[in-house]
Amino acid sequence: MSAPVTSIPTSNGSKKRTQTEPAAVRWLLISIALVFLTLFLALPLFAVFTQAFEKGLTVHLEALKEPDTLSSIKLTLITAAVTVPLNLFFGVTAAWAIAKFSFPGKNLLITLIDLPFSVSPVISGLIYVLIFGLQGWLGPWLQAHDIRIVFAVPGIILATIFVTFPFVARELIPLMEAQGKEEEEAALVLGASGLQTFFRVTLPNVKWGIIYGVILCNARAMGEFGAVSVVSGHIRGMTNTVPLHVEILYNEYNYTAAFAVASLLAFLALITLAVKTVAEWKVRQQLDNN
Amino acid sequence: MRLFKRQNNVLPGFGLTLGFTIFYLSVIVLIPLSALVFRTSGLTWGEFVTTVTAPRVLASYKVTFGSAMIAALINSVFGVLVAWVLVRYRFPGRRIVDALVDLPFALPTAVAGITLATIYSPNGWVGRFLEPHGIKVAFTPVGIVLAMTFIGLPFVVRTVQPVIEEIEIELEEAASCLGANRWQTLQLVIFPMLLPSILTGFALSFARAVGEYGSIIFIAGNMPMVSEITPLLIITKLEQFDYRGATAIACVMLLTSFSMLLVINLLQKWSRRYAD
Amino acid sequence: MGIEIENIHKQFGAFSALGDVSLSIPSGELVALLGPSGCGKTTLLRIIAGLETPDSGRILFNGEDTTRSHVRERRVGFVFQHYALFRHMTVFDNVAFGLNVRPRQTRPSKEEISEKVMKLLRLVQLENMASRYPSQLSGGQRQRIALARALAVEPQVLLLDEPFGALDAQVRAELRRWLRRLHDEIHVTSVFVTHDQEEALEVADRIVVMNRGKIEQAGTPDEVYEQPATAFVLNFLGNVNLFHGRKSQRQTQQGGQPADANVSGGVDDTQAVAYVRSHDIEIERSRQDATALKAEIRHIQKLGPAVRVTLAIEESGEFLEAELTRDVYQNLGLQQGEQVFVRPRQVRVFVEDYQI
């Protein structure tokens, strides 16, 4: 009565493989892969930080304390603070409808939810210009009422919502599908209400999936460049997000400042990767416990 | 809703959640995207064709799709290798490398762009070794391929990796019991199983590269007819207040994206054809 | 509490899962729904629970129509096939769940809940597992926790979907006996679904044999075993041998009623099939009477306490399987290839085109 009796084989990794390539081939392949990854991934990452601190910590901090930089950081934080909760709410809602129920047109709906991923970021920005811009559908009306959407903060937020739209949903849908609805049914049989079932049974089971989706959604929301670039209008200190500010500094040949600001985003990327790795591991664990 | 009959399901909230899903999807994605199509329909067919087949536009297609194709090919080869090495072999630092593969997903494209441009510029860390051999990367089409390879790599790795993980040991053992050598097993058993996912990864990587903007513009040089990508051309037209031109070209891009999406969905269906 | 099931229909697309099923379950009984997979037994169980809605028909609990009432209001205990334990909760929290989600007015105090949960854990003999998580338990332990969780809400009916399906043979037999004892203790009306005839025969007060969305027979274990109403029931409960259109048997039964062996009277020969259970076949060294048939032993297989003998009947070339106890087998001293005589003790004839 001590050790758990049943253990579910989790992944093939736990089993010993007898079938493999000769050691020399193995190490050759590993080396090629590592050289490729170093050249393409590790080197750029390393370069960001090196360039950022090239002229020392003081210069680095000076660049970050610049008012335009601070205002771009503020705008990026606002954008993420609006975008992420909205898409999180949407993702959970969509996943509940799609994963726990069956209805005609389900696959089409999933494809449509994924659509923003296959649209070029430039087009993601353009469509809002076409609707809200001066020459757009609602342009004249908006101007008459003195409402600015394009080349202003609302446009930036809209474009960001569009490009980060699928993140939470596409992570949660397969996860909730894999977990089935037996536990929810069990909760209902035991007398739980719909909301009790969701908060006490469903949510804890997909917790790490949500974290995974949110962290990726956030990374993209803070880092989006193309779509935001189209709708922002590049007004310094007003409609510049951090990535746009990096572009301006770089184009002004102010490399140290550009990389200093870029290093903030790179640091965010590293945190994202770390949380993502943990979340992935947890999700896997949760599914294996099934 | 009569269409969905009575749900044979005791879980609550179907109408509400599906309703909100469709509403939000329409407001954020479907209506704005349809705006693009409607705006294009304001052009006559002749105007449309002239706009999207102008020499500068054609050149941009060539640069964009050509580079994306090369980048996707490079990624297919190295992506499969990386996935294989990560799943099958044990070496120090494997987990970190595994996490690092997603860097292009997580690193903002503008950061990737300025960094790649700096490293591969003639006096950059890598560029200075290539320069004496007459190889120019930054500010040439080669730079475009480089940036596209960077952003497309995770797509191949992450599509192929789970498929390799799921290959049962028994399959390889069966093959070798039946007298196949390692190379035959790889060629006849493993590769056919991986092929659909490799093609899917290729298509995903290609689709992403075609639409990419941020990481490319810093390294491309952006010379019209030579190294100008289509997304940049759309922005240029927009900045010149040529909304019609921008919309028409965007429409072509969008149609390409949708066909790619269709191809990817078909590929994924095909890859599941032996599934239970 | 008694359950009345009246004319239940259930359709899944083109597939008719249940067709006009009516059944009455008396209060306090332990009833088995027995049948092959896809026969509709789980669907029926889920309809009783309120997890599925029937297309037509009614479910009455103690004479009261519950067909339209929500699963929450039915006060049923449901044990899922794969237990559906909440993975992120401890054993204690799993069992306490049904009490914790009650509205504040009717929710027992923390102490009462704790007391009740521990009492239930003692009942299922797992009181020292309270702080474990489901993933740390064995299959049999999870099963018992699922049962304790279902009982915590004091259900009027206990419903179990393939309760022993996912367990290995030994644990299964043990839990079977334990469930029977538990039912004798608490006497709550219980329905369980199984495809294992042995399980149904051993545990249930009544067995409902189902096939293709219909009830073939409902009765006590003795009734369904001794007087099978249809060929399907006979086949499903034990190994049987078939004789096609044969007339040589003397003592036969038709539809449970003794009838003359010469079934040709009123019955088309080609449709009549005679069935003999393999342990109802006697093997003799010499011909005792005219009902015995000459046969050759083709194969002998020892299965623990029993011995299975495959015979070929000389007259027709048909193959027969007889099951003997080891004693009988040793007394006869049978050898492969020997000529013997076989005599069916009990033959049943059904007039239908049922195919195994």
JSON list of C-alpha atoms in Angstrom, two decimals, chain C residues 116-272:
[
{"chain": "C", "resi": 116, "resn": "LYS", "atom": "CA", "xyz": [-18.76, 12.17, 6.69]},
{"chain": "C", "resi": 117, "resn": "VAL", "atom": "CA", "xyz": [-15.85, 11.90, 4.27]},
{"chain": "C", "resi": 118, "resn": "MET", "atom": "CA", "xyz": [-13.79, 9.92, 6.77]},
{"chain": "C", "resi": 119, "resn": "LYS", "atom": "CA", "xyz": [-16.73, 7.64, 7.43]},
{"chain": "C", "resi": 120, "resn": "LEU", "atom": "CA", "xyz": [-17.04, 6.95, 3.71]},
{"chain": "C", "resi": 121, "resn": "LEU", "atom": "CA", "xyz": [-13.31, 6.40, 3.37]},
{"chain": "C", "resi": 122, "resn": "ARG", "atom": "CA", "xyz": [-13.54, 3.84, 6.16]},
{"chain": "C", "resi": 123, "resn": "LEU", "atom": "CA", "xyz": [-16.43, 2.21, 4.33]},
{"chain": "C", "resi": 124, "resn": "VAL", "atom": "CA", "xyz": [-14.29, 1.78, 1.22]},
{"chain": "C", "resi": 125, "resn": "GLN", "atom": "CA", "xyz": [-11.30, 0.86, 3.39]},
{"chain": "C", "resi": 126, "resn": "LEU", "atom": "CA", "xyz": [-9.08, 3.74, 2.26]},
{"chain": "C", "resi": 127, "resn": "GLU", "atom": "CA", "xyz": [-9.09, 6.02, 5.30]},
{"chain": "C", "resi": 128, "resn": "ASN", "atom": "CA", "xyz": [-5.30, 6.42, 5.25]},
{"chain": "C", "resi": 129, "resn": "MET", "atom": "CA", "xyz": [-5.31, 7.65, 1.65]},
{"chain": "C", "resi": 130, "resn": "ALA", "atom": "CA", "xyz": [-7.21, 10.89, 2.31]},
{"chain": "C", "resi": 131, "resn": "SER", "atom": "CA", "xyz": [-4.35, 13.21, 1.38]},
{"chain": "C", "resi": 132, "resn": "ARG", "atom": "CA", "xyz": [-3.23, 11.32, -1.71]},
{"chain": "C", "resi": 133, "resn": "TYR", "atom": "CA", "xyz": [-3.94, 12.42, -5.26]},
{"chain": "C", "resi": 134, "resn": "PRO", "atom": "CA", "xyz": [-5.79, 10.11, -7.68]},
{"chain": "C", "resi": 135, "resn": "SER", "atom": "CA", "xyz": [-2.63, 9.57, -9.73]},
{"chain": "C", "resi": 136, "resn": "GLN", "atom": "CA", "xyz": [-0.99, 8.01, -6.66]},
{"chain": "C", "resi": 137, "resn": "LEU", "atom": "CA", "xyz": [-3.65, 5.32, -6.33]},
{"chain": "C", "resi": 138, "resn": "SER", "atom": "CA", "xyz": [-4.00, 1.92, -7.95]},
{"chain": "C", "resi": 139, "resn": "GLY", "atom": "CA", "xyz": [-6.91, 1.18, -10.24]},
{"chain": "C", "resi": 140, "resn": "GLY", "atom": "CA", "xyz": [-8.87, -0.65, -7.59]},
{"chain": "C", "resi": 141, "resn": "GLN", "atom": "CA", "xyz": [-8.33, 2.15, -5.09]},
{"chain": "C", "resi": 142, "resn": "ARG", "atom": "CA", "xyz": [-9.48, 4.77, -7.59]},
{"chain": "C", "resi": 143, "resn": "GLN", "atom": "CA", "xyz": [-12.57, 2.70, -8.20]},
{"chain": "C", "resi": 144, "resn": "ARG", "atom": "CA", "xyz": [-13.40, 2.65, -4.51]},
{"chain": "C", "resi": 145, "resn": "ILE", "atom": "CA", "xyz": [-12.81, 6.40, -4.18]},
{"chain": "C", "resi": 146, "resn": "ALA", "atom": "CA", "xyz": [-15.13, 7.01, -7.12]},
{"chain": "C", "resi": 147, "resn": "LEU", "atom": "CA", "xyz": [-17.74, 4.97, -5.29]},
{"chain": "C", "resi": 148, "resn": "ALA", "atom": "CA", "xyz": [-17.21, 6.83, -2.02]},
{"chain": "C", "resi": 149, "resn": "ARG", "atom": "CA", "xyz": [-17.53, 10.13, -3.87]},
{"chain": "C", "resi": 150, "resn": "ALA", "atom": "CA", "xyz": [-20.80, 9.02, -5.44]},
{"chain": "C", "resi": 151, "resn": "LEU", "atom": "CA", "xyz": [-22.16, 7.87, -2.08]},
{"chain": "C", "resi": 152, "resn": "ALA", "atom": "CA", "xyz": [-21.25, 11.11, -0.30]},
{"chain": "C", "resi": 153, "resn": "VAL", "atom": "CA", "xyz": [-24.29, 12.93, -1.67]},
{"chain": "C", "resi": 154, "resn": "GLU", "atom": "CA", "xyz": [-26.59, 10.16, -0.36]},
{"chain": "C", "resi": 155, "resn": "PRO", "atom": "CA", "xyz": [-27.97, 9.29, -3.77]},
{"chain": "C", "resi": 156, "resn": "GLN", "atom": "CA", "xyz": [-31.38, 7.73, -4.31]},
{"chain": "C", "resi": 157, "resn": "VAL", "atom": "CA", "xyz": [-29.86, 5.56, -7.02]},
{"chain": "C", "resi": 158, "resn": "LEU", "atom": "CA", "xyz": [-26.33, 4.36, -7.60]},
{"chain": "C", "resi": 159, "resn": "LEU", "atom": "CA", "xyz": [-25.30, 3.95, -11.23]},
{"chain": "C", "resi": 160, "resn": "LEU", "atom": "CA", "xyz": [-22.05, 2.29, -12.23]},
{"chain": "C", "resi": 161, "resn": "ASP", "atom": "CA", "xyz": [-20.66, 2.23, -15.78]},
{"chain": "C", "resi": 162, "resn": "GLU", "atom": "CA", "xyz": [-18.47, -0.86, -16.32]},
{"chain": "C", "resi": 163, "resn": "PRO", "atom": "CA", "xyz": [-17.27, -0.56, -12.73]},
{"chain": "C", "resi": 164, "resn": "PHE", "atom": "CA", "xyz": [-14.62, -3.25, -13.02]},
{"chain": "C", "resi": 165, "resn": "GLY", "atom": "CA", "xyz": [-13.80, -2.85, -16.70]},
{"chain": "C", "resi": 166, "resn": "ALA", "atom": "CA", "xyz": [-10.39, -1.28, -16.30]},
{"chain": "C", "resi": 167, "resn": "LEU", "atom": "CA", "xyz": [-9.06, -3.60, -13.60]},
{"chain": "C", "resi": 168, "resn": "ASP", "atom": "CA", "xyz": [-7.01, -6.76, -13.80]},
{"chain": "C", "resi": 169, "resn": "ALA", "atom": "CA", "xyz": [-8.60, -10.12, -13.18]},
{"chain": "C", "resi": 170, "resn": "GLN", "atom": "CA", "xyz": [-7.71, -10.59, -9.51]},
{"chain": "C", "resi": 171, "resn": "VAL", "atom": "CA", "xyz": [-8.63, -7.11, -8.29]},
{"chain": "C", "resi": 172, "resn": "ARG", "atom": "CA", "xyz": [-11.77, -7.41, -10.32]},
{"chain": "C", "resi": 173, "resn": "ALA", "atom": "CA", "xyz": [-12.96, -10.57, -8.59]},
{"chain": "C", "resi": 174, "resn": "GLU", "atom": "CA", "xyz": [-12.14, -9.08, -5.20]},
{"chain": "C", "resi": 175, "resn": "LEU", "atom": "CA", "xyz": [-13.98, -5.81, -5.84]},
{"chain": "C", "resi": 176, "resn": "ARG", "atom": "CA", "xyz": [-16.94, -7.71, -7.21]},
{"chain": "C", "resi": 177, "resn": "ARG", "atom": "CA", "xyz": [-17.48, -9.53, -3.95]},
{"chain": "C", "resi": 178, "resn": "TRP", "atom": "CA", "xyz": [-16.83, -6.35, -2.03]},
{"chain": "C", "resi": 179, "resn": "LEU", "atom": "CA", "xyz": [-19.45, -4.43, -4.03]},
{"chain": "C", "resi": 180, "resn": "ARG", "atom": "CA", "xyz": [-21.98, -7.18, -3.37]},
{"chain": "C", "resi": 181, "resn": "ARG", "atom": "CA", "xyz": [-21.31, -7.00, 0.41]},
{"chain": "C", "resi": 182, "resn": "LEU", "atom": "CA", "xyz": [-21.45, -3.20, 0.31]},
{"chain": "C", "resi": 183, "resn": "HIS", "atom": "CA", "xyz": [-24.81, -3.31, -1.42]},
{"chain": "C", "resi": 184, "resn": "ASP", "atom": "CA", "xyz": [-26.15, -5.72, 1.17]},
{"chain": "C", "resi": 185, "resn": "GLU", "atom": "CA", "xyz": [-25.06, -3.17, 3.78]},
{"chain": "C", "resi": 186, "resn": "ILE", "atom": "CA", "xyz": [-26.45, 0.04, 2.32]},
{"chain": "C", "resi": 187, "resn": "HIS", "atom": "CA", "xyz": [-29.26, -1.27, 0.14]},
{"chain": "C", "resi": 188, "resn": "VAL", "atom": "CA", "xyz": [-29.43, 1.63, -2.26]},
{"chain": "C", "resi": 189, "resn": "THR", "atom": "CA", "xyz": [-31.05, 0.84, -5.61]},
{"chain": "C", "resi": 190, "resn": "SER", "atom": "CA", "xyz": [-28.11, 0.19, -7.91]},
{"chain": "C", "resi": 191, "resn": "VAL", "atom": "CA", "xyz": [-27.67, -0.36, -11.61]},
{"chain": "C", "resi": 192, "resn": "PHE", "atom": "CA", "xyz": [-24.40, -1.37, -13.18]},
{"chain": "C", "resi": 193, "resn": "VAL", "atom": "CA", "xyz": [-23.35, -1.90, -16.75]},
{"chain": "C", "resi": 194, "resn": "THR", "atom": "CA", "xyz": [-21.15, -4.81, -17.73]},
{"chain": "C", "resi": 195, "resn": "HIS", "atom": "CA", "xyz": [-20.24, -6.94, -20.71]},
{"chain": "C", "resi": 196, "resn": "ASP", "atom": "CA", "xyz": [-18.95, -9.74, -18.48]},
{"chain": "C", "resi": 197, "resn": "GLN", "atom": "CA", "xyz": [-21.60, -12.42, -17.93]},
{"chain": "C", "resi": 198, "resn": "GLU", "atom": "CA", "xyz": [-19.70, -13.93, -15.02]},
{"chain": "C", "resi": 199, "resn": "GLU", "atom": "CA", "xyz": [-19.68, -10.58, -13.24]},
{"chain": "C", "resi": 200, "resn": "ALA", "atom": "CA", "xyz": [-23.42, -10.12, -13.78]},
{"chain": "C", "resi": 201, "resn": "LEU", "atom": "CA", "xyz": [-24.23, -13.64, -12.61]},
{"chain": "C", "resi": 202, "resn": "GLU", "atom": "CA", "xyz": [-22.13, -13.28, -9.48]},
{"chain": "C", "resi": 203, "resn": "VAL", "atom": "CA", "xyz": [-23.08, -9.79, -8.31]},
{"chain": "C", "resi": 204, "resn": "ALA", "atom": "CA", "xyz": [-26.58, -8.90, -9.49]},
{"chain": "C", "resi": 205, "resn": "ASP", "atom": "CA", "xyz": [-30.02, -9.57, -8.02]},
{"chain": "C", "resi": 206, "resn": "ARG", "atom": "CA", "xyz": [-31.45, -9.16, -11.48]},
{"chain": "C", "resi": 207, "resn": "ILE", "atom": "CA", "xyz": [-29.88, -9.26, -14.90]},
{"chain": "C", "resi": 208, "resn": "VAL", "atom": "CA", "xyz": [-31.13, -7.31, -17.90]},
{"chain": "C", "resi": 209, "resn": "VAL", "atom": "CA", "xyz": [-29.64, -8.76, -21.08]},
{"chain": "C", "resi": 210, "resn": "MET", "atom": "CA", "xyz": [-29.47, -6.23, -23.91]},
{"chain": "C", "resi": 211, "resn": "ASN", "atom": "CA", "xyz": [-28.64, -6.50, -27.58]},
{"chain": "C", "resi": 212, "resn": "ARG", "atom": "CA", "xyz": [-28.86, -3.96, -30.40]},
{"chain": "C", "resi": 213, "resn": "GLY", "atom": "CA", "xyz": [-30.74, -1.38, -28.38]},
{"chain": "C", "resi": 214, "resn": "LYS", "atom": "CA", "xyz": [-33.36, -3.81, -27.12]},
{"chain": "C", "resi": 215, "resn": "ILE", "atom": "CA", "xyz": [-33.89, -5.81, -23.97]},
{"chain": "C", "resi": 216, "resn": "GLU", "atom": "CA", "xyz": [-33.64, -9.52, -24.71]},
{"chain": "C", "resi": 217, "resn": "GLN", "atom": "CA", "xyz": [-34.57, -10.72, -21.25]},
{"chain": "C", "resi": 218, "resn": "ALA", "atom": "CA", "xyz": [-34.80, -9.44, -17.70]},
{"chain": "C", "resi": 219, "resn": "GLY", "atom": "CA", "xyz": [-34.82, -11.75, -14.72]},
{"chain": "C", "resi": 220, "resn": "THR", "atom": "CA", "xyz": [-32.89, -13.23, -11.84]},
{"chain": "C", "resi": 221, "resn": "PRO", "atom": "CA", "xyz": [-29.50, -14.75, -12.65]},
{"chain": "C", "resi": 222, "resn": "ASP", "atom": "CA", "xyz": [-31.07, -18.21, -12.38]},
{"chain": "C", "resi": 223, "resn": "GLU", "atom": "CA", "xyz": [-33.86, -17.32, -14.74]},
{"chain": "C", "resi": 224, "resn": "VAL", "atom": "CA", "xyz": [-31.70, -15.89, -17.48]},
{"chain": "C", "resi": 225, "resn": "TYR", "atom": "CA", "xyz": [-29.25, -18.76, -17.17]},
{"chain": "C", "resi": 226, "resn": "GLU", "atom": "CA", "xyz": [-31.69, -21.65, -16.81]},
{"chain": "C", "resi": 227, "resn": "GLN", "atom": "CA", "xyz": [-34.48, -20.36, -18.99]},
{"chain": "C", "resi": 228, "resn": "PRO", "atom": "CA", "xyz": [-32.97, -18.09, -21.61]},
{"chain": "C", "resi": 229, "resn": "ALA", "atom": "CA", "xyz": [-35.72, -16.36, -23.54]},
{"chain": "C", "resi": 230, "resn": "THR", "atom": "CA", "xyz": [-33.77, -16.04, -26.75]},
{"chain": "C", "resi": 231, "resn": "ALA", "atom": "CA", "xyz": [-30.85, -17.65, -28.51]},
{"chain": "C", "resi": 232, "resn": "PHE", "atom": "CA", "xyz": [-28.86, -14.48, -27.90]},
{"chain": "C", "resi": 233, "resn": "VAL", "atom": "CA", "xyz": [-29.25, -14.78, -24.14]},
{"chain": "C", "resi": 234, "resn": "LEU", "atom": "CA", "xyz": [-28.25, -18.41, -24.20]},
{"chain": "C", "resi": 235, "resn": "ASN", "atom": "CA", "xyz": [-25.23, -17.60, -26.30]},
{"chain": "C", "resi": 236, "resn": "PHE", "atom": "CA", "xyz": [-24.13, -14.66, -24.27]},
{"chain": "C", "resi": 237, "resn": "LEU", "atom": "CA", "xyz": [-24.22, -16.58, -21.00]},
{"chain": "C", "resi": 238, "resn": "GLY", "atom": "CA", "xyz": [-21.76, -19.39, -21.50]},
{"chain": "C", "resi": 239, "resn": "ASN", "atom": "CA", "xyz": [-20.22, -21.46, -24.30]},
{"chain": "C", "resi": 240, "resn": "VAL", "atom": "CA", "xyz": [-22.67, -23.22, -26.53]},
{"chain": "C", "resi": 241, "resn": "ASN", "atom": "CA", "xyz": [-22.60, -25.69, -29.39]},
{"chain": "C", "resi": 242, "resn": "LEU", "atom": "CA", "xyz": [-24.91, -25.36, -32.36]},
{"chain": "C", "resi": 243, "resn": "PHE", "atom": "CA", "xyz": [-26.75, -28.08, -34.24]},
{"chain": "C", "resi": 244, "resn": "HIS", "atom": "CA", "xyz": [-28.32, -26.98, -37.46]},
{"chain": "C", "resi": 245, "resn": "GLY", "atom": "CA", "xyz": [-31.72, -28.52, -38.22]},
{"chain": "C", "resi": 246, "resn": "ARG", "atom": "CA", "xyz": [-31.00, -31.75, -36.35]},
{"chain": "C", "resi": 247, "resn": "LYS", "atom": "CA", "xyz": [-33.79, -33.95, -35.06]},
{"chain": "C", "resi": 248, "resn": "SER", "atom": "CA", "xyz": [-32.14, -36.64, -33.03]},
{"chain": "C", "resi": 249, "resn": "GLN", "atom": "CA", "xyz": [-32.41, -35.07, -29.60]},
{"chain": "C", "resi": 250, "resn": "ARG", "atom": "CA", "xyz": [-35.05, -36.24, -27.22]},
{"chain": "C", "resi": 251, "resn": "GLN", "atom": "CA", "xyz": [-35.31, -33.73, -24.42]},
{"chain": "C", "resi": 252, "resn": "THR", "atom": "CA", "xyz": [-35.31, -30.24, -25.75]},
{"chain": "C", "resi": 253, "resn": "GLN", "atom": "CA", "xyz": [-36.67, -26.95, -24.72]},
{"chain": "C", "resi": 254, "resn": "GLN", "atom": "CA", "xyz": [-38.16, -24.35, -26.91]},
{"chain": "C", "resi": 255, "resn": "GLY", "atom": "CA", "xyz": [-38.22, -20.80, -25.68]},
{"chain": "C", "resi": 256, "resn": "GLY", "atom": "CA", "xyz": [-37.66, -22.07, -22.19]},
{"chain": "C", "resi": 257, "resn": "GLN", "atom": "CA", "xyz": [-40.53, -24.53, -22.39]},
{"chain": "C", "resi": 258, "resn": "PRO", "atom": "CA", "xyz": [-39.94, -28.28, -22.66]},
{"chain": "C", "resi": 259, "resn": "ALA", "atom": "CA", "xyz": [-40.93, -29.48, -26.09]},
{"chain": "C", "resi": 260, "resn": "ASP", "atom": "CA", "xyz": [-40.64, -32.58, -28.16]},
{"chain": "C", "resi": 261, "resn": "ALA", "atom": "CA", "xyz": [-37.30, -33.06, -29.74]},
{"chain": "C", "resi": 262, "resn": "ASN", "atom": "CA", "xyz": [-38.72, -33.64, -33.15]},
{"chain": "C", "resi": 263, "resn": "VAL", "atom": "CA", "xyz": [-39.04, -29.97, -33.73]},
{"chain": "C", "resi": 264, "resn": "SER", "atom": "CA", "xyz": [-40.11, -30.41, -37.31]},
{"chain": "C", "resi": 265, "resn": "GLY", "atom": "CA", "xyz": [-43.71, -30.23, -36.25]},
{"chain": "C", "resi": 266, "resn": "GLY", "atom": "CA", "xyz": [-44.78, -26.68, -37.10]},
{"chain": "C", "resi": 267, "resn": "VAL", "atom": "CA", "xyz": [-41.23, -25.51, -37.40]},
{"chain": "C", "resi": 268, "resn": "ASP", "atom": "CA", "xyz": [-39.23, -25.20, -40.57]},
{"chain": "C", "resi": 269, "resn": "ASP", "atom": "CA", "xyz": [-36.18, -27.42, -40.25]},
{"chain": "C", "resi": 270, "resn": "THR", "atom": "CA", "xyz": [-33.80, -25.02, -41.90]},
{"chain": "C", "resi": 271, "resn": "GLN", "atom": "CA", "xyz": [-34.55, -22.29, -39.36]},
{"chain": "C", "resi": 272, "resn": "ALA", "atom": "CA", "xyz": [-34.41, -24.33, -36.24]}
]
